[in-house]
Amino acid sequence: MATSAESSAAAPVNWPAVVAWTLLATTAVLLSFGALVTTYDAAMAVPDWPGTFGHNMLLFPFAEWFWGPWDLFLEHGHRLLGATVGMLTLLLAAIVFSGRSSPTLRWLVAAAVVLVVVQGALGGLRVILDDKTVAKVHACTGPLFFAVATAIASIASRRGRGADRAADRPSHDPAREVAAPPPPSWALGAAVPTVLLVAAYLQLVAGAQLRHADATLAPTTFRWMVILHLLGAAAVTVLAALAVVAWQPHEPPAARRWSRVILALVVCQSLLGAGAWVFTWGAPAWIQEAWPVAEAIRARSPRGAMVVTAHVLVGMAILGSAVAMALEWGGMERLERLVGAAPRGRSAPPRAAAGAVGRVA
Amino acid sequence: MPTNPTLTATSLRAASMRPLQSCLLALVVAATTGCGATPPAWFRSNMVEATKQKLTPDQERQVATVLLAMFGTPDDPVAPPETGLDVAKLQLAAGPVRSDIVGRKNGLYREHCAHCHGVTGDALGPTAAFLNPYPRDYRPGVFKFKSTERADKPTHADLVRILENGIPGTSMPSFALLSETQVDALVEYVKYLSIRGETEINLMRAFFELDDEAEGKLPETREFLVGEVLEPVAEKWKAAADALIPVPEIPADLDLEASIAKGRELFYGDKANCVKCHGPTGLGDGQANDYDDWNKSIVEWKKELGGADDASWLSRAKQVLTGDALEPRTIPPRNLRMGIYRGGRRPIDIYYRVHAGINGAPMPAAKGTISPEDIWHIVNYVRSLPYTLDGELGADRPALVRDRF
């Protein structure tokens, strides 16, 4: 029996996974900077693009950026991180397309390359045209890229488990499929992970419309946008609770873990949403009746900025977790079918197959 | 439809855009949202006033043109010298949000104020409908919390204080984290919007006084536009610094307990009659069905519409009420036991409120009916109300209120 040291020495480094996780982590930091840029209205702290105050963006003096004004620190930092994410995505594409990666992973990485280019261009146009509509689109593409990056990291990591590629899986054995437990009878439960994923993304889109609302927008329009965001929050909460309830013992344990993580995040997100409301508009009159506060709220306070920004980031975390859960919960098979990578003739439903594959691997 | 005075600026901006950028923007935006780029900010016409005065579209256009010439646009404000406004400060506050390499930020009003108060200062910003009370509409030139007499404008320092402290109990935050220069620029811009708004109202009302020879057009002479319309508004702002409420010094040997007792007597007495609105317990549970001036004007106009017989005007008025005004709300009298003082918690702030009342609100002025010494007694009594007998905050709790009485 090989020792653990021997087996780790023998195992080749899973470079797609290493780069994918680095990309995901960098994207998380990039999104944090992006959220802060919006919170502090710092998008126009640098008036030119792709340069920074006439310098090549990458050669802008470090000290001037790092010790400079806060808005410049955020905006230029966001750009540097964006460039890093772009380069990491290209590196990942080079690794994935030159190796033996699965078609699913290749498709996702190709999508990431397209998205990162579009997102970079949108960021540039937002600055050059100083346009809020472009800013809104930029804010919707960011989470989309994050979702794809999460899927890539999740799938690339499976290679170690032998689950990312149809080719890596054990040969098609009808006997194993027959042995797989039956799918849940509750059809709604089967759709919950996908619907939750879509709802989490749409909720981020709705939030982006509120954060980038133009000052010329009519109050009635804005009111409907807020109502939509609140309804979206209710929908995500119900779906997160359903995901916890819908999980059944024969389904992947990882999916259950993710469903619990999402529910916890949703609870946290609701509190942050209420906090964001209070830090933006003050406590409603009925709350003030119960807890009178003699001081006015402080605009642009670090605490307020933190709560508002955290609300965006936890929204991203919910989206990322929803992607991971959906992949564990039959989404991987759906993706493979979508890109034509699933082995033909598989008759078992995706969730049952996922369970079987998981056990075999 | 309100006219858009910055339409020309839009066209120029679009024309100057590089072809590659335009194509990229069109592609990306059309592909992802299916809608166009955000239009530049523009001043909305005061449609409530225009409809009340039954202005024709030509007359509305004339007002918009005169205002454009006098005050410029939200991105490029100008101020006639008669206003005494500092254009450099206005430019710091106006326009879209942007900053330079040393972090000097422009577009402060758009960044901090416009989402509630609106680009025009008409209290119709996107978030306005959520706020209670609604944000201030600067256009009538009426401000509540100030150190000047009721009918006078606030001083520059009054507005600075509001920005620095915010208005507790409302959504108006404190901008204490902004620099002095930034607060100063914002105050100047608020004055600019107020002067512009009041000038607009005066222009619209001037049509009513035209004789037949004018053929429904305002005279476009400097004598009329500046001398008769703008200057009376601007002069009031300039005079504010000299209209401070005189405040007698508090006697050094004042017996606070006796003063509070005297204040209580006045509070319940016929002369001050504070109890009528603030209620016998001071919880603000007296008369509570009144409106402030901004809401009252809409309520009264709605009543007038009931008797209107011109169907097309009526339909236009209803449209304006939906799109250019918020649903009127009553203004509850302040609960004096919460320890929240919207106009400031200093004794002198409460003195100003009692002396001059609150402009635009039902709170009347005590000036003339109550002596300055007695006003101080009321101030001392009011300041004692949030405290229980043992000196702790929290007298708004009903059980404790019973203890006090």
mmCIF file with all atom_site columns, N, CA and C in Angstrom, chain B residues 257-293:
data_model
loop_
_atom_site.group_PDB
_atom_site.id
_atom_site.type_symbol
_atom_site.label_atom_id
_atom_site.label_alt_id
_atom_site.label_comp_id
_atom_site.label_asym_id
_atom_site.label_entity_id
_atom_site.label_seq_id
_atom_site.pdbx_PDB_ins_code
_atom_site.Cartn_x
_atom_site.Cartn_y
_atom_site.Cartn_z
_atom_site.occupancy
_atom_site.B_iso_or_equiv
_atom_site.pdbx_formal_charge
_atom_site.auth_seq_id
_atom_site.auth_comp_id
_atom_site.auth_asym_id
_atom_site.auth_atom_id
_atom_site.pdbx_PDB_model_num
ATOM 1   N N  . GLU B 1 257 ? -35.459 74.571 37.816 1.00 0.00 ? 257 GLU B N  1
ATOM 2   C CA . GLU B 1 257 ? -36.707 73.907 38.194 1.00 0.00 ? 257 GLU B CA 1
ATOM 3   C C  . GLU B 1 257 ? -37.901 74.842 38.092 1.00 0.00 ? 257 GLU B C  1
ATOM 4   N N  . ALA B 1 258 ? -37.688 76.078 38.529 1.00 0.00 ? 258 ALA B N  1
ATOM 5   C CA . ALA B 1 258 ? -38.768 77.071 38.457 1.00 0.00 ? 258 ALA B CA 1
ATOM 6   C C  . ALA B 1 258 ? -39.085 77.399 36.998 1.00 0.00 ? 258 ALA B C  1
ATOM 7   N N  . SER B 1 259 ? -38.020 77.450 36.203 1.00 0.00 ? 259 SER B N  1
ATOM 8   C CA . SER B 1 259 ? -38.202 77.752 34.779 1.00 0.00 ? 259 SER B CA 1
ATOM 9   C C  . SER B 1 259 ? -39.006 76.648 34.087 1.00 0.00 ? 259 SER B C  1
ATOM 10  N N  . ILE B 1 260 ? -38.678 75.400 34.433 1.00 0.00 ? 260 ILE B N  1
ATOM 11  C CA . ILE B 1 260 ? -39.400 74.261 33.841 1.00 0.00 ? 260 ILE B CA 1
ATOM 12  C C  . ILE B 1 260 ? -40.870 74.308 34.265 1.00 0.00 ? 260 ILE B C  1
ATOM 13  N N  . ALA B 1 261 ? -41.104 74.629 35.530 1.00 0.00 ? 261 ALA B N  1
ATOM 14  C CA . ALA B 1 261 ? -42.488 74.710 36.022 1.00 0.00 ? 261 ALA B CA 1
ATOM 15  C C  . ALA B 1 261 ? -43.257 75.804 35.295 1.00 0.00 ? 261 ALA B C  1
ATOM 16  N N  . LYS B 1 262 ? -42.601 76.932 35.073 1.00 0.00 ? 262 LYS B N  1
ATOM 17  C CA . LYS B 1 262 ? -43.236 78.046 34.358 1.00 0.00 ? 262 LYS B CA 1
ATOM 18  C C  . LYS B 1 262 ? -43.496 77.645 32.897 1.00 0.00 ? 262 LYS B C  1
ATOM 19  N N  . GLY B 1 263 ? -42.515 76.944 32.327 1.00 0.00 ? 263 GLY B N  1
ATOM 20  C CA . GLY B 1 263 ? -42.659 76.480 30.943 1.00 0.00 ? 263 GLY B CA 1
ATOM 21  C C  . GLY B 1 263 ? -43.831 75.524 30.800 1.00 0.00 ? 263 GLY B C  1
ATOM 22  N N  . ARG B 1 264 ? -43.986 74.663 31.806 1.00 0.00 ? 264 ARG B N  1
ATOM 23  C CA . ARG B 1 264 ? -45.095 73.701 31.792 1.00 0.00 ? 264 ARG B CA 1
ATOM 24  C C  . ARG B 1 264 ? -46.432 74.435 31.802 1.00 0.00 ? 264 ARG B C  1
ATOM 25  N N  . GLU B 1 265 ? -46.480 75.457 32.644 1.00 0.00 ? 265 GLU B N  1
ATOM 26  C CA . GLU B 1 265 ? -47.700 76.272 32.754 1.00 0.00 ? 265 GLU B CA 1
ATOM 27  C C  . GLU B 1 265 ? -48.041 76.901 31.391 1.00 0.00 ? 265 GLU B C  1
ATOM 28  N N  . LEU B 1 266 ? -46.996 77.422 30.739 1.00 0.00 ? 266 LEU B N  1
ATOM 29  C CA . LEU B 1 266 ? -47.216 78.043 29.422 1.00 0.00 ? 266 LEU B CA 1
ATOM 30  C C  . LEU B 1 266 ? -47.622 77.003 28.378 1.00 0.00 ? 266 LEU B C  1
ATOM 31  N N  . PHE B 1 267 ? -46.990 75.836 28.466 1.00 0.00 ? 267 PHE B N  1
ATOM 32  C CA . PHE B 1 267 ? -47.256 74.747 27.516 1.00 0.00 ? 267 PHE B CA 1
ATOM 33  C C  . PHE B 1 267 ? -48.744 74.389 27.508 1.00 0.00 ? 267 PHE B C  1
ATOM 34  N N  . TYR B 1 268 ? -49.327 74.359 28.720 1.00 0.00 ? 268 TYR B N  1
ATOM 35  C CA . TYR B 1 268 ? -50.747 73.989 28.829 1.00 0.00 ? 268 TYR B CA 1
ATOM 36  C C  . TYR B 1 268 ? -51.673 75.201 28.777 1.00 0.00 ? 268 TYR B C  1
ATOM 37  N N  . GLY B 1 269 ? -51.103 76.389 28.860 1.00 0.00 ? 269 GLY B N  1
ATOM 38  C CA . GLY B 1 269 ? -51.925 77.601 28.912 1.00 0.00 ? 269 GLY B CA 1
ATOM 39  C C  . GLY B 1 269 ? -52.490 77.992 27.560 1.00 0.00 ? 269 GLY B C  1
ATOM 40  N N  . ASP B 1 270 ? -53.444 78.953 27.594 1.00 0.00 ? 270 ASP B N  1
ATOM 41  C CA . ASP B 1 270 ? -54.099 79.386 26.356 1.00 0.00 ? 270 ASP B CA 1
ATOM 42  C C  . ASP B 1 270 ? -53.166 80.192 25.459 1.00 0.00 ? 270 ASP B C  1
ATOM 43  N N  . LYS B 1 271 ? -52.209 80.862 26.060 1.00 0.00 ? 271 LYS B N  1
ATOM 44  C CA . LYS B 1 271 ? -51.356 81.760 25.288 1.00 0.00 ? 271 LYS B CA 1
ATOM 45  C C  . LYS B 1 271 ? -50.449 80.988 24.314 1.00 0.00 ? 271 LYS B C  1
ATOM 46  N N  . ALA B 1 272 ? -49.712 80.046 24.839 1.00 0.00 ? 272 ALA B N  1
ATOM 47  C CA . ALA B 1 272 ? -48.836 79.250 23.967 1.00 0.00 ? 272 ALA B CA 1
ATOM 48  C C  . ALA B 1 272 ? -49.629 78.085 23.358 1.00 0.00 ? 272 ALA B C  1
ATOM 49  N N  . ASN B 1 273 ? -50.425 77.463 24.203 1.00 0.00 ? 273 ASN B N  1
ATOM 50  C CA . ASN B 1 273 ? -51.317 76.372 23.761 1.00 0.00 ? 273 ASN B CA 1
ATOM 51  C C  . ASN B 1 273 ? -50.585 75.286 22.967 1.00 0.00 ? 273 ASN B C  1
ATOM 52  N N  . CYS B 1 274 ? -49.401 74.928 23.411 1.00 0.00 ? 274 CYS B N  1
ATOM 53  C CA . CYS B 1 274 ? -48.624 73.880 22.721 1.00 0.00 ? 274 CYS B CA 1
ATOM 54  C C  . CYS B 1 274 ? -49.377 72.549 22.756 1.00 0.00 ? 274 CYS B C  1
ATOM 55  N N  . VAL B 1 275 ? -50.177 72.406 23.821 1.00 0.00 ? 275 VAL B N  1
ATOM 56  C CA . VAL B 1 275 ? -50.876 71.154 24.063 1.00 0.00 ? 275 VAL B CA 1
ATOM 57  C C  . VAL B 1 275 ? -51.854 70.799 22.943 1.00 0.00 ? 275 VAL B C  1
ATOM 58  N N  . LYS B 1 276 ? -52.309 71.825 22.228 1.00 0.00 ? 276 LYS B N  1
ATOM 59  C CA . LYS B 1 276 ? -53.298 71.597 21.163 1.00 0.00 ? 276 LYS B CA 1
ATOM 60  C C  . LYS B 1 276 ? -52.781 70.563 20.144 1.00 0.00 ? 276 LYS B C  1
ATOM 61  N N  . CYS B 1 277 ? -51.526 70.709 19.756 1.00 0.00 ? 277 CYS B N  1
ATOM 62  C CA . CYS B 1 277 ? -50.973 69.773 18.758 1.00 0.00 ? 277 CYS B CA 1
ATOM 63  C C  . CYS B 1 277 ? -50.083 68.706 19.405 1.00 0.00 ? 277 CYS B C  1
ATOM 64  N N  . HIS B 1 278 ? -49.236 69.142 20.335 1.00 0.00 ? 278 HIS B N  1
ATOM 65  C CA . HIS B 1 278 ? -48.289 68.181 20.908 1.00 0.00 ? 278 HIS B CA 1
ATOM 66  C C  . HIS B 1 278 ? -48.956 67.257 21.924 1.00 0.00 ? 278 HIS B C  1
ATOM 67  N N  . GLY B 1 279 ? -50.196 67.560 22.259 1.00 0.00 ? 279 GLY B N  1
ATOM 68  C CA . GLY B 1 279 ? -50.969 66.658 23.112 1.00 0.00 ? 279 GLY B CA 1
ATOM 69  C C  . GLY B 1 279 ? -50.713 66.865 24.592 1.00 0.00 ? 279 GLY B C  1
ATOM 70  N N  . PRO B 1 280 ? -51.666 66.420 25.419 1.00 0.00 ? 280 PRO B N  1
ATOM 71  C CA . PRO B 1 280 ? -51.530 66.626 26.871 1.00 0.00 ? 280 PRO B CA 1
ATOM 72  C C  . PRO B 1 280 ? -50.339 65.882 27.467 1.00 0.00 ? 280 PRO B C  1
ATOM 73  N N  . THR B 1 281 ? -49.860 64.851 26.773 1.00 0.00 ? 281 THR B N  1
ATOM 74  C CA . THR B 1 281 ? -48.716 64.103 27.294 1.00 0.00 ? 281 THR B CA 1
ATOM 75  C C  . THR B 1 281 ? -47.416 64.491 26.598 1.00 0.00 ? 281 THR B C  1
ATOM 76  N N  . GLY B 1 282 ? -47.517 65.369 25.607 1.00 0.00 ? 282 GLY B N  1
ATOM 77  C CA . GLY B 1 282 ? -46.314 65.753 24.854 1.00 0.00 ? 282 GLY B CA 1
ATOM 78  C C  . GLY B 1 282 ? -45.870 64.696 23.867 1.00 0.00 ? 282 GLY B C  1
ATOM 79  N N  . LEU B 1 283 ? -46.718 63.699 23.664 1.00 0.00 ? 283 LEU B N  1
ATOM 80  C CA . LEU B 1 283 ? -46.354 62.590 22.766 1.00 0.00 ? 283 LEU B CA 1
ATOM 81  C C  . LEU B 1 283 ? -46.712 62.893 21.311 1.00 0.00 ? 283 LEU B C  1
ATOM 82  N N  . GLY B 1 284 ? -47.149 64.100 21.050 1.00 0.00 ? 284 GLY B N  1
ATOM 83  C CA . GLY B 1 284 ? -47.527 64.457 19.680 1.00 0.00 ? 284 GLY B CA 1
ATOM 84  C C  . GLY B 1 284 ? -48.887 63.898 19.320 1.00 0.00 ? 284 GLY B C  1
ATOM 85  N N  . ASP B 1 285 ? -49.710 63.687 20.344 1.00 0.00 ? 285 ASP B N  1
ATOM 86  C CA . ASP B 1 285 ? -51.003 63.048 20.099 1.00 0.00 ? 285 ASP B CA 1
ATOM 87  C C  . ASP B 1 285 ? -52.163 64.043 20.138 1.00 0.00 ? 285 ASP B C  1
ATOM 88  N N  . GLY B 1 286 ? -51.863 65.307 19.826 1.00 0.00 ? 286 GLY B N  1
ATOM 89  C CA . GLY B 1 286 ? -52.940 66.292 19.717 1.00 0.00 ? 286 GLY B CA 1
ATOM 90  C C  . GLY B 1 286 ? -53.488 66.283 18.302 1.00 0.00 ? 286 GLY B C  1
ATOM 91  N N  . GLN B 1 287 ? -53.784 67.465 17.788 1.00 0.00 ? 287 GLN B N  1
ATOM 92  C CA . GLN B 1 287 ? -54.315 67.558 16.422 1.00 0.00 ? 287 GLN B CA 1
ATOM 93  C C  . GLN B 1 287 ? -53.274 67.040 15.428 1.00 0.00 ? 287 GLN B C  1
ATOM 94  N N  . ALA B 1 288 ? -53.648 66.016 14.665 1.00 0.00 ? 288 ALA B N  1
ATOM 95  C CA . ALA B 1 288 ? -52.628 65.366 13.827 1.00 0.00 ? 288 ALA B CA 1
ATOM 96  C C  . ALA B 1 288 ? -53.062 65.230 12.374 1.00 0.00 ? 288 ALA B C  1
ATOM 97  N N  . ASN B 1 289 ? -54.062 66.006 11.971 1.00 0.00 ? 289 ASN B N  1
ATOM 98  C CA . ASN B 1 289 ? -54.549 65.822 10.598 1.00 0.00 ? 289 ASN B CA 1
ATOM 99  C C  . ASN B 1 289 ? -54.202 66.999 9.692  1.00 0.00 ? 289 ASN B C  1
ATOM 100 N N  . ASP B 1 290 ? -53.166 67.745 10.070 1.00 0.00 ? 290 ASP B N  1
ATOM 101 C CA . ASP B 1 290 ? -52.800 68.909 9.262  1.00 0.00 ? 290 ASP B CA 1
ATOM 102 C C  . ASP B 1 290 ? -51.681 68.532 8.279  1.00 0.00 ? 290 ASP B C  1
ATOM 103 N N  . TYR B 1 291 ? -51.475 69.408 7.305  1.00 0.00 ? 291 TYR B N  1
ATOM 104 C CA . TYR B 1 291 ? -50.431 69.177 6.290  1.00 0.00 ? 291 TYR B CA 1
ATOM 105 C C  . TYR B 1 291 ? -49.405 70.299 6.360  1.00 0.00 ? 291 TYR B C  1
ATOM 106 N N  . ASP B 1 292 ? -48.200 70.020 5.869  1.00 0.00 ? 292 ASP B N  1
ATOM 107 C CA . ASP B 1 292 ? -47.262 71.129 5.686  1.00 0.00 ? 292 ASP B CA 1
ATOM 108 C C  . ASP B 1 292 ? -47.606 71.826 4.366  1.00 0.00 ? 292 ASP B C  1
ATOM 109 N N  . ASP B 1 293 ? -46.944 72.944 4.092  1.00 0.00 ? 293 ASP B N  1
ATOM 110 C CA . ASP B 1 293 ? -47.338 73.769 2.925  1.00 0.00 ? 293 ASP B CA 1
ATOM 111 C C  . ASP B 1 293 ? -47.209 73.019 1.604  1.00 0.00 ? 293 ASP B C  1
#
